Amino acid sequence: RQARGVIRDWAYTARTGRFPSLDGVDAEAAVRRLTTPVLAVSMDDDSFTPHATLDHLCAKLTAAPVTRARYTVAEAGAPLDHFVWVRAGGPLARRVADFAAALTPPA
């Protein structure tokens, strides 16, 4: 079971398309200030976080370099959704490792 606060935050985000203020912090502004490179991967057949939902989140990352990817059933070679993708996560793990290896360490 999810904590009530998490469910409340999800409901707020679903209704408004915005993140709620968290402990007095404007989460929307904080996300806009992020500059860390982001690999954002959505899964085929994920009814909890569809591709469009992650696209919406990525659009908020205005200062961060975003690499947007979709993990497909064809790439996985197995069914996918919000939970079972882990059972076919090898190709995605390689993609994440390649992304991380290509990052330039801060000076």
C-alpha positions as a LaTeX table, in Angstrom:
\begin{tabular}{lrrr}
\hline
Residue & $x$ (\AA) & $y$ (\AA) & $z$ (\AA) \\
\hline
Arg1 & 0.00 & 0.00 & 0.00 \\
Gln2 & 1.11 & 3.51 & $-0.77$ \\
Ala3 & 1.21 & 6.12 & 1.96 \\
Arg4 & $-1.68$ & 8.58 & 1.89 \\
Gly5 & 0.67 & 11.47 & 1.21 \\
Val6 & 2.05 & 9.80 & $-1.91$ \\
Ile7 & $-1.44$ & 9.08 & $-3.21$ \\
Arg8 & $-2.46$ & 12.68 & $-2.47$ \\
Asp9 & 0.58 & 13.98 & $-4.38$ \\
Trp10 & $-0.15$ & 11.69 & $-7.34$ \\
Ala11 & $-3.77$ & 12.83 & $-7.39$ \\
Tyr12 & $-2.72$ & 16.49 & $-7.34$ \\
Thr13 & $-0.30$ & 15.93 & $-10.20$ \\
Ala14 & $-2.90$ & 13.99 & $-12.20$ \\
Arg15 & $-5.50$ & 16.74 & $-11.73$ \\
Thr16 & $-3.24$ & 19.73 & $-12.40$ \\
Gly17 & $-0.29$ & 18.46 & $-14.44$ \\
Arg18 & 1.96 & 20.12 & $-11.85$ \\
Phe19 & 3.95 & 18.86 & $-8.89$ \\
Pro20 & 2.71 & 19.92 & $-5.46$ \\
Ser21 & 4.83 & 22.06 & $-3.19$ \\
Leu22 & 6.94 & 19.71 & $-1.06$ \\
Asp23 & 7.86 & 20.92 & 2.42 \\
Gly24 & 7.55 & 24.50 & 1.20 \\
Val25 & 9.72 & 23.89 & $-1.89$ \\
Asp26 & 8.31 & 24.79 & $-5.30$ \\
Ala27 & 8.91 & 21.43 & $-6.98$ \\
Glu28 & 8.06 & 22.80 & $-10.43$ \\
Ala29 & 10.76 & 25.47 & $-10.15$ \\
Ala30 & 13.24 & 22.96 & $-8.73$ \\
Val31 & 12.70 & 20.63 & $-11.69$ \\
Arg32 & 13.24 & 23.52 & $-14.11$ \\
Arg33 & 16.61 & 24.25 & $-12.45$ \\
Leu34 & 17.98 & 20.72 & $-12.79$ \\
Thr35 & 21.04 & 20.61 & $-15.04$ \\
Thr36 & 22.09 & 17.00 & $-14.54$ \\
Pro37 & 21.87 & 14.89 & $-17.72$ \\
Val38 & 18.74 & 12.76 & $-17.69$ \\
Leu39 & 18.00 & 9.45 & $-19.38$ \\
Ala40 & 14.21 & 9.19 & $-19.38$ \\
Val41 & 12.90 & 5.78 & $-20.42$ \\
Ser42 & 9.26 & 4.77 & $-20.67$ \\
Met43 & 8.06 & 1.20 & $-21.15$ \\
Asp44 & 5.65 & $-0.17$ & $-23.70$ \\
Asp45 & 2.31 & $-1.19$ & $-22.20$ \\
Asp46 & 2.89 & 0.72 & $-18.94$ \\
Ser47 & $-0.60$ & 1.85 & $-17.96$ \\
Phe48 & 0.67 & 3.65 & $-14.84$ \\
Thr49 & 3.25 & 5.80 & $-16.62$ \\
Pro50 & 2.41 & 5.95 & $-20.33$ \\
His51 & 4.87 & 7.39 & $-22.84$ \\
Ala52 & 2.95 & 10.70 & $-22.91$ \\
Thr53 & 3.24 & 11.07 & $-19.14$ \\
Leu54 & 7.02 & 10.84 & $-19.28$ \\
Asp55 & 7.05 & 13.22 & $-22.26$ \\
His56 & 5.17 & 15.73 & $-20.08$ \\
Leu57 & 7.72 & 15.33 & $-17.28$ \\
Cys58 & 10.64 & 15.70 & $-19.68$ \\
Ala59 & 9.16 & 18.96 & $-20.98$ \\
Lys60 & 9.54 & 20.36 & $-17.45$ \\
Leu61 & 13.31 & 19.69 & $-17.48$ \\
Thr62 & 14.09 & 22.87 & $-19.37$ \\
Ala63 & 17.70 & 23.26 & $-18.16$ \\
Ala64 & 18.75 & 19.60 & $-18.26$ \\
Pro65 & 20.01 & 17.71 & $-21.29$ \\
Val66 & 17.39 & 14.99 & $-21.72$ \\
Thr67 & 17.85 & 11.77 & $-23.65$ \\
Arg68 & 14.35 & 10.40 & $-24.20$ \\
Ala69 & 13.93 & 6.70 & $-24.96$ \\
Arg70 & 11.24 & 4.08 & $-25.14$ \\
Tyr71 & 11.86 & 0.52 & $-24.05$ \\
Thr72 & 9.85 & $-1.54$ & $-26.50$ \\
Val73 & 8.53 & $-5.07$ & $-26.41$ \\
Ala74 & 10.61 & $-5.75$ & $-29.53$ \\
Glu75 & 13.82 & $-4.56$ & $-27.84$ \\
Ala76 & 13.06 & $-6.48$ & $-24.64$ \\
Gly77 & 12.02 & $-9.63$ & $-26.45$ \\
Ala78 & 9.30 & $-10.09$ & $-23.85$ \\
Pro79 & 6.10 & $-8.50$ & $-22.57$ \\
Leu80 & 6.50 & $-5.23$ & $-20.68$ \\
Asp81 & 4.50 & $-3.10$ & $-18.29$ \\
His82 & 5.09 & $-1.00$ & $-15.18$ \\
Phe83 & 6.34 & $-3.99$ & $-13.18$ \\
Val84 & 7.34 & $-6.95$ & $-15.39$ \\
Trp85 & 9.89 & $-5.05$ & $-17.50$ \\
Val86 & 12.50 & $-5.97$ & $-14.87$ \\
Arg87 & 12.32 & $-9.60$ & $-15.95$ \\
Ala88 & 13.47 & $-8.52$ & $-19.42$ \\
Gly89 & 15.71 & $-5.67$ & $-18.31$ \\
Gly90 & 19.01 & $-6.77$ & $-19.85$ \\
Pro91 & 18.84 & $-4.56$ & $-22.95$ \\
Leu92 & 17.69 & $-1.60$ & $-20.87$ \\
Ala93 & 20.47 & $-2.15$ & $-18.33$ \\
Arg94 & 22.99 & $-1.99$ & $-21.17$ \\
Arg95 & 21.41 & 1.23 & $-22.43$ \\
Val96 & 21.61 & 2.80 & $-18.96$ \\
Ala97 & 25.23 & 1.67 & $-18.55$ \\
Asp98 & 26.14 & 3.15 & $-21.94$ \\
Phe99 & 24.44 & 6.43 & $-21.02$ \\
Ala100 & 26.27 & 6.60 & $-17.69$ \\
Ala101 & 29.62 & 5.72 & $-19.27$ \\
Ala102 & 29.24 & 8.53 & $-21.80$ \\
Leu103 & 28.72 & 11.19 & $-19.13$ \\
Thr104 & 31.57 & 13.61 & $-18.64$ \\
Pro105 & 32.53 & 13.94 & $-14.97$ \\
Pro106 & 32.19 & 17.46 & $-13.56$ \\
Ala107 & 35.39 & 19.52 & $-13.67$ \\
\hline
\end{tabular}
